[in-house]
Short mmCIF file of N, CA and C in Angstrom, two decimals:
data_model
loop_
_atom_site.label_atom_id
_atom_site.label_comp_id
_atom_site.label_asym_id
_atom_site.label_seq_id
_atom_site.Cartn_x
_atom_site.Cartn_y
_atom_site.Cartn_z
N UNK A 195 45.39 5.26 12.18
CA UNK A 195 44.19 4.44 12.22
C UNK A 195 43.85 4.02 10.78
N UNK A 196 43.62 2.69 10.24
CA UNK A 196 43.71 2.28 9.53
C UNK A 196 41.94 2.60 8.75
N UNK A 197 41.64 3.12 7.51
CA UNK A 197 40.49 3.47 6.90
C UNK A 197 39.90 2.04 6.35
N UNK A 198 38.79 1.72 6.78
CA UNK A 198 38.20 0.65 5.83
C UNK A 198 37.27 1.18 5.03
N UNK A 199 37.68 1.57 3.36
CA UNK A 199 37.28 1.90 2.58
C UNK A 199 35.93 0.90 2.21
N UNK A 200 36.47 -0.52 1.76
CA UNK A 200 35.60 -1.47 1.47
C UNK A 200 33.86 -1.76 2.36
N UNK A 201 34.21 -1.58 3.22
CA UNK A 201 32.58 -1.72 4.00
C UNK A 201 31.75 -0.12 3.87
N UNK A 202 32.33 0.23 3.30
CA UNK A 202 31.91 1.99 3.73
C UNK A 202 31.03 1.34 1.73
N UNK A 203 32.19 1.20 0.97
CA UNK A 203 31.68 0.90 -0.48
C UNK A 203 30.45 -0.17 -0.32
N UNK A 204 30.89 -1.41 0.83
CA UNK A 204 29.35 -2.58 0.40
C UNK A 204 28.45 -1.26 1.00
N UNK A 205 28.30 -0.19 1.65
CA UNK A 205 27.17 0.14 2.56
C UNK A 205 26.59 0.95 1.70
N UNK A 206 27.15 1.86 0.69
CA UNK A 206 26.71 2.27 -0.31
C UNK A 206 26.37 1.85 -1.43
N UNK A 207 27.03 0.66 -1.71
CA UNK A 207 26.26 -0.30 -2.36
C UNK A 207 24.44 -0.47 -2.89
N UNK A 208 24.52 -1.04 -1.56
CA UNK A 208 23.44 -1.37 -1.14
C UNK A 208 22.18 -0.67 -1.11
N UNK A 209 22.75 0.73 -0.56
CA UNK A 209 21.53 1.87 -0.55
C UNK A 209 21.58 2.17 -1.84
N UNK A 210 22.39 2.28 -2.65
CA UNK A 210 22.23 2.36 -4.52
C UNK A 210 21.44 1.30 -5.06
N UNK A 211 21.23 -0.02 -4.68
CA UNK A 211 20.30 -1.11 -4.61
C UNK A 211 19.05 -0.94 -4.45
N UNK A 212 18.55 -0.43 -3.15
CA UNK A 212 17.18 -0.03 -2.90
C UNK A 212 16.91 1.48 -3.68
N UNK A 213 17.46 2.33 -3.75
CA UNK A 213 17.16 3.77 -4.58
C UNK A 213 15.85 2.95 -5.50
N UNK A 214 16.10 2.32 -6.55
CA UNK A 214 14.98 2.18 -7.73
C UNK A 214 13.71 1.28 -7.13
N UNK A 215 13.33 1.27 -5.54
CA UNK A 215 12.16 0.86 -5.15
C UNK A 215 11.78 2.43 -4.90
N UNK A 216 12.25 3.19 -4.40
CA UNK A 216 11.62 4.12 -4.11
C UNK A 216 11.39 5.16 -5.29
N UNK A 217 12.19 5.26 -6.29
CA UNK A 217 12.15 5.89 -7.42
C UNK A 217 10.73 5.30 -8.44
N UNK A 218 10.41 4.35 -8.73
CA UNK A 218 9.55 3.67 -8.93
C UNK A 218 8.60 3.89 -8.32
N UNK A 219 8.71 4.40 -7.53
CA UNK A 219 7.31 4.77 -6.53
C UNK A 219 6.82 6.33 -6.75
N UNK A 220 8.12 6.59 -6.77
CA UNK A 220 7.61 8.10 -7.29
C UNK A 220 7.22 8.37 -8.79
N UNK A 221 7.73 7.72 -9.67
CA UNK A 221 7.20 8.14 -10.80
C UNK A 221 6.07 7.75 -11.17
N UNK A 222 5.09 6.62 -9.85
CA UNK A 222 3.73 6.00 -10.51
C UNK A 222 2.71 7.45 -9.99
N UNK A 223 3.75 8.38 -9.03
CA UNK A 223 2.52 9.07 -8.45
C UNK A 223 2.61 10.17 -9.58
N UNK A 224 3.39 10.36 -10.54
CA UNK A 224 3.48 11.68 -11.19
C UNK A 224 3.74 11.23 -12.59
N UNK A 225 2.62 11.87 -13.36
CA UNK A 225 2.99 11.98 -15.02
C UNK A 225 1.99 12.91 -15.50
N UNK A 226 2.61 13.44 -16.35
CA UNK A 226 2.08 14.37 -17.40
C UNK A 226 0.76 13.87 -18.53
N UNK A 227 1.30 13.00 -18.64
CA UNK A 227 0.10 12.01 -19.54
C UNK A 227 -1.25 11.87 -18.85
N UNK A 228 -1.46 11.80 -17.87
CA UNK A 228 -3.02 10.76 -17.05
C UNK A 228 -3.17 11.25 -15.82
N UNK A 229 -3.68 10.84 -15.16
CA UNK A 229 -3.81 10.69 -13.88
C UNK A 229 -3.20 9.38 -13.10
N UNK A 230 -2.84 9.58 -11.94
CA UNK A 230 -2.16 8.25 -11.40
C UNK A 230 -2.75 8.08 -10.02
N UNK A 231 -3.59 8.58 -9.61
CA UNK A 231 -4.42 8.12 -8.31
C UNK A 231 -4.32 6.80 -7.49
N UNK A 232 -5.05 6.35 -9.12
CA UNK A 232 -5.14 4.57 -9.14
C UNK A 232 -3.95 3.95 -8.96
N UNK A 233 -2.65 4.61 -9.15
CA UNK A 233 -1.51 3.19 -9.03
C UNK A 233 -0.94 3.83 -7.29
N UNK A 234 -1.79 4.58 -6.69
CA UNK A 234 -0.79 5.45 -5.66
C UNK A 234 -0.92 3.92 -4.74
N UNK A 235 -1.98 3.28 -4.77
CA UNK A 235 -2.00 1.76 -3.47
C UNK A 235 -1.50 0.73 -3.89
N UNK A 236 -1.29 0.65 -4.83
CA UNK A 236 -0.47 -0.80 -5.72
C UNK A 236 0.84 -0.21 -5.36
N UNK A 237 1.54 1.26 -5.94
CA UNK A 237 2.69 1.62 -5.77
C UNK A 237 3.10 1.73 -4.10
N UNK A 238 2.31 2.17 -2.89
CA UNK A 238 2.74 1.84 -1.57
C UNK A 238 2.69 0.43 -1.28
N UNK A 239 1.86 -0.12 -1.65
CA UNK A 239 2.03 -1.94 -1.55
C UNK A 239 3.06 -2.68 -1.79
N UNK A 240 3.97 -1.83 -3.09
CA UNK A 240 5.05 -2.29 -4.05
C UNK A 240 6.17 -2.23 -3.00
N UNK A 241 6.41 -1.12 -2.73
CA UNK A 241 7.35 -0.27 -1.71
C UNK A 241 7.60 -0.83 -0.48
N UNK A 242 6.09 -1.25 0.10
CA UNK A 242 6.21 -1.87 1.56
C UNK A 242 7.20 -3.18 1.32
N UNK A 243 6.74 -4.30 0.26
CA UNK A 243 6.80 -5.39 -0.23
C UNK A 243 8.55 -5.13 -0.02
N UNK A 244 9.06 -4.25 -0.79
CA UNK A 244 10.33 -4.25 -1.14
C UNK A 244 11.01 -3.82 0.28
N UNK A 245 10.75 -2.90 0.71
CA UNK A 245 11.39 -2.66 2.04
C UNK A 245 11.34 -3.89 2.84
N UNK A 246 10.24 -4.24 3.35
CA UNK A 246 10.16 -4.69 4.39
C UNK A 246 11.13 -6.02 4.07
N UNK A 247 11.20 -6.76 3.08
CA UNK A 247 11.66 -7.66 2.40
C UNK A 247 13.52 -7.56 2.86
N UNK A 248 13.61 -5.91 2.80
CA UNK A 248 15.21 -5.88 3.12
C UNK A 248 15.54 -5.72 4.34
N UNK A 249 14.45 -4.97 4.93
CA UNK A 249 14.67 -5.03 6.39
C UNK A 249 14.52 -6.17 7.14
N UNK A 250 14.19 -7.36 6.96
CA UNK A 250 14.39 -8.48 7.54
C UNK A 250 15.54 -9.17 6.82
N UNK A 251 16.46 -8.66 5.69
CA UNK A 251 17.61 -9.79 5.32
C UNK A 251 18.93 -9.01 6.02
N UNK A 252 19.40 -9.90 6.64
CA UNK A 252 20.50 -9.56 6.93
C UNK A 252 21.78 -9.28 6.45
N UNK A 253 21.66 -8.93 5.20
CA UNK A 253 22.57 -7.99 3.97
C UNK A 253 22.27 -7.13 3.97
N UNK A 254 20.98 -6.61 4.53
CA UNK A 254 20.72 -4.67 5.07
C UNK A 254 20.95 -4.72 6.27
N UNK A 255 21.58 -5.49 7.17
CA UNK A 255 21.42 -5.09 8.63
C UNK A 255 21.69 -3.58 9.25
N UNK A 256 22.75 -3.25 8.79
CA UNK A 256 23.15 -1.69 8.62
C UNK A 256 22.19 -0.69 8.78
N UNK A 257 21.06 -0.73 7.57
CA UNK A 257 19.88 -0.39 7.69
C UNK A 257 18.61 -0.60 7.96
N UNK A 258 18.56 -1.89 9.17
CA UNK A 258 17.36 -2.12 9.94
C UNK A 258 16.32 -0.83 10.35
N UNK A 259 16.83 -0.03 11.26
CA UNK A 259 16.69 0.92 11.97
C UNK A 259 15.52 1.99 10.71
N UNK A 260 17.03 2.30 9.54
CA UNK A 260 16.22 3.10 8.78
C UNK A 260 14.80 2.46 8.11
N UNK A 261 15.12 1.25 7.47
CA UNK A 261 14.27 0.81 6.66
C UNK A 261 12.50 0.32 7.73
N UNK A 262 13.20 -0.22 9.14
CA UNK A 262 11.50 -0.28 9.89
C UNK A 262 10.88 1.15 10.03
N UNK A 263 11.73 2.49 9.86
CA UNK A 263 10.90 3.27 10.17
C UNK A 263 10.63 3.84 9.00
N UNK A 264 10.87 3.75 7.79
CA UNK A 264 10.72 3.73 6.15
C UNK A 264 8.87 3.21 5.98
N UNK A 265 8.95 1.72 6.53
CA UNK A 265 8.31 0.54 6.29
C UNK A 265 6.71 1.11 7.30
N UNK A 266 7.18 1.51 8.69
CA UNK A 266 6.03 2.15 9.38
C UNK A 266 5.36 3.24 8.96
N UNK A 267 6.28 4.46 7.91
CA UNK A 267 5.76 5.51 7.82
C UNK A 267 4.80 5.27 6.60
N UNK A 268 5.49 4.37 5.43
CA UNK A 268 4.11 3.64 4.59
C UNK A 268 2.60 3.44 4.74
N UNK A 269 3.35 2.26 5.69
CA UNK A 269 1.89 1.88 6.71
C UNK A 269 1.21 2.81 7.06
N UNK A 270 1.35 4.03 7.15
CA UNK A 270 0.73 4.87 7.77
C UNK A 270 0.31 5.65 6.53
N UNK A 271 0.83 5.52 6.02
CA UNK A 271 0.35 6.48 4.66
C UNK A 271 -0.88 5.43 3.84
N UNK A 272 -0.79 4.30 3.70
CA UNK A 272 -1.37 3.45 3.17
C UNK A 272 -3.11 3.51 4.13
N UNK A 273 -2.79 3.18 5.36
CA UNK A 273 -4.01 3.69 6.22
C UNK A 273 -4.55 4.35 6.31
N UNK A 274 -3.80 5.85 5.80
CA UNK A 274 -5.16 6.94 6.14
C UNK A 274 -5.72 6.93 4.37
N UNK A 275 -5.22 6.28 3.74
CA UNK A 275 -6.12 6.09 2.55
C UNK A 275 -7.38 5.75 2.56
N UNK A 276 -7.55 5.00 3.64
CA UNK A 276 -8.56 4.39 3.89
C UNK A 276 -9.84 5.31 4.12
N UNK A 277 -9.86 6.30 4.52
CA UNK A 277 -10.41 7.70 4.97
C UNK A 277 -11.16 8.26 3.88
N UNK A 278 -10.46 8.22 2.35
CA UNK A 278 -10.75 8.68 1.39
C UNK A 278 -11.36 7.72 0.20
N UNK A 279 -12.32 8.06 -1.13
CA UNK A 279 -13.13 7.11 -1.10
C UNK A 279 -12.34 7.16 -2.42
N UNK A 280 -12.03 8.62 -2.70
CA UNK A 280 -11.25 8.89 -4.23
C UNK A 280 -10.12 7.83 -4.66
N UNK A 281 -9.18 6.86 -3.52
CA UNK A 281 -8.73 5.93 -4.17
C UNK A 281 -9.01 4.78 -4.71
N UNK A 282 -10.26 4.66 -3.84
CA UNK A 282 -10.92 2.85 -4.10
C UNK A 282 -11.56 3.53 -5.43
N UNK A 283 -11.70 4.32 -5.46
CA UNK A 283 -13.08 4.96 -7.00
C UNK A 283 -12.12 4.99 -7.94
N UNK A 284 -10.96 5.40 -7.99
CA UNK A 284 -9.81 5.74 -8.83
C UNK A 284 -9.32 4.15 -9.24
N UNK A 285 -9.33 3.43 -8.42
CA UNK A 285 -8.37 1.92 -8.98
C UNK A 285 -9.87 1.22 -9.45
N UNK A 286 -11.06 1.55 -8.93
CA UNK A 286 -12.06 0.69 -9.80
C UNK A 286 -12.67 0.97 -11.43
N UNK A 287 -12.57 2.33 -11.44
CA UNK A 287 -12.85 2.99 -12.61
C UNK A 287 -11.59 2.72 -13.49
N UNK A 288 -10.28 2.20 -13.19
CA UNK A 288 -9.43 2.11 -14.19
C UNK A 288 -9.57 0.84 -14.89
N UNK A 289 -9.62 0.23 -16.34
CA UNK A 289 -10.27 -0.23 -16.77
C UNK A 289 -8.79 -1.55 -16.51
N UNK A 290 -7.73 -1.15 -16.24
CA UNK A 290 -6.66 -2.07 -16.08
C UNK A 290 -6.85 -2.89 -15.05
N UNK A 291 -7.33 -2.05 -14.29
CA UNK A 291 -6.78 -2.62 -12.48
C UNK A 291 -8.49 -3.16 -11.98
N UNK A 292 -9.93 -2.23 -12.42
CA UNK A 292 -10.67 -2.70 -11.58
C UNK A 292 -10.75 -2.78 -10.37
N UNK A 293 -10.91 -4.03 -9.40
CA UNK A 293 -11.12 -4.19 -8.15
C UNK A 293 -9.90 -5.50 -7.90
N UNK A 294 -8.98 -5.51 -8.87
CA UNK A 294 -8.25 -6.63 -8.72
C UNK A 294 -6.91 -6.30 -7.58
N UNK A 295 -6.51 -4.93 -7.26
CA UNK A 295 -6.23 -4.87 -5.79
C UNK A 295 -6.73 -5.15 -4.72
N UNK A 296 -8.00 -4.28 -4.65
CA UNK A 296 -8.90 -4.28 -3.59
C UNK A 296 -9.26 -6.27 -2.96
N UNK A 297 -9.00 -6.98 -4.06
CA UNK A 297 -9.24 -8.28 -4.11
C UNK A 297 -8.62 -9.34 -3.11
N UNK A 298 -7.64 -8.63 -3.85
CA UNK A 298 -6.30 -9.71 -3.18
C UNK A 298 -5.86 -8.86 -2.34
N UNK A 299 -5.85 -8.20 -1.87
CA UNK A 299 -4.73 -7.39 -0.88
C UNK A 299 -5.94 -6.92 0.34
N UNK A 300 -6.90 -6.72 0.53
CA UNK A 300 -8.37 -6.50 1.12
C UNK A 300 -9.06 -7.58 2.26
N UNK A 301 -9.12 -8.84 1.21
CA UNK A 301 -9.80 -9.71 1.76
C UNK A 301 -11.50 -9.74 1.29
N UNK A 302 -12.25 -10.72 1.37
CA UNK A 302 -13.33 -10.95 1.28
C UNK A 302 -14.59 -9.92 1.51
N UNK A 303 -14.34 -9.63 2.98
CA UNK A 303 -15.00 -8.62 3.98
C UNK A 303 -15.05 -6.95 3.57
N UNK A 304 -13.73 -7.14 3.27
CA UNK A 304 -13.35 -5.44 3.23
C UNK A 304 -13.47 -5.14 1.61
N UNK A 305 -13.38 -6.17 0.51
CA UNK A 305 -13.34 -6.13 -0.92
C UNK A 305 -15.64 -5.91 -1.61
N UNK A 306 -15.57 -6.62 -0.55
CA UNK A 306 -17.72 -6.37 -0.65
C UNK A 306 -17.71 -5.20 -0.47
N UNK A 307 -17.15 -4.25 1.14
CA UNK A 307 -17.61 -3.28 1.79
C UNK A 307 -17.41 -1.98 0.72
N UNK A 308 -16.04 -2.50 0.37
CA UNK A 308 -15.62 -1.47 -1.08
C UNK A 308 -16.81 -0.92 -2.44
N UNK A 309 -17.02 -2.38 -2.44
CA UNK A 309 -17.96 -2.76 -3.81
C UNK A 309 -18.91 -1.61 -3.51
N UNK A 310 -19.73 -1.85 -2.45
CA UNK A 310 -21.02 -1.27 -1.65
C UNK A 310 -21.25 0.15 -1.77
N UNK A 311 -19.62 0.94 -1.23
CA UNK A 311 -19.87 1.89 -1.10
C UNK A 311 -19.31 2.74 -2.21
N UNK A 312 -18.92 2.15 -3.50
CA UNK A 312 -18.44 2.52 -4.60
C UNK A 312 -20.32 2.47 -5.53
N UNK A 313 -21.06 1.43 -4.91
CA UNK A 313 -22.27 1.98 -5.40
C UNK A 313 -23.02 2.29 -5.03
N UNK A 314 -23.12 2.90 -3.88
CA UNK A 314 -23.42 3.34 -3.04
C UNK A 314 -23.40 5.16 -3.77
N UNK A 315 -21.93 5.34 -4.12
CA UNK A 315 -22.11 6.81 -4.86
C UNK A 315 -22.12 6.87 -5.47
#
């Protein structure tokens, strides 16, 4: 039976390709220097962006499967953020970021409600 080395190499490829979205993600949640609270929703935003991006091209098809359930478990992590007040307080108090996530990625509705209850405490 004849080995096809070559597709086995593009398939690893590829997953060596995506590695530095997720690596990148991990190093915004951890440093010695600061605190990183504030980049934990920009950095799942980053992540979704990049996944989901591969899971619809059909040069990952291979990894559809993995990458939608990659892409859902985000989502889910990104949502129960919502629960907690310590991240919206964490990205507004940073003098970089402000409310300029909450802005664009929020919407109108949900970027006030933020405001409110950030002075609110």
């Amino acid at each position: 039976m004849p080995v096809r080395w070559s597709s086995t190499y593009v398939m690893l490829n590829r997953v060596e390709k995506m590695k530095p979205h997720a690596d990148n993600v991990q190093q915004s949640f951890s440093s010695d220097k600061g605190s990183t609270l504030q980049l934990a929703l920009p950095a799942l935003k980053a992540l979704h962006k990049a996944w989901m991006s591969h899971s619809e091209s059909s040069k990952y098809e291979p990894f559809h499967t993995a990458l939608n359930a990659a892409v859902e478990k985000i989502c889910g992590y990104y949502e129960r953020t919502a629960d907690n007040d310590a991240y919206i307080m964490a990205m507004l108090l940073d003098p970089s970021q402000k409310d300029s996530h909450i802005k664009h990625f929020w919407g109108k509705e949900t970027h006030i409600d933020a405001l409110r209850e950030a002075e609110r405490m």
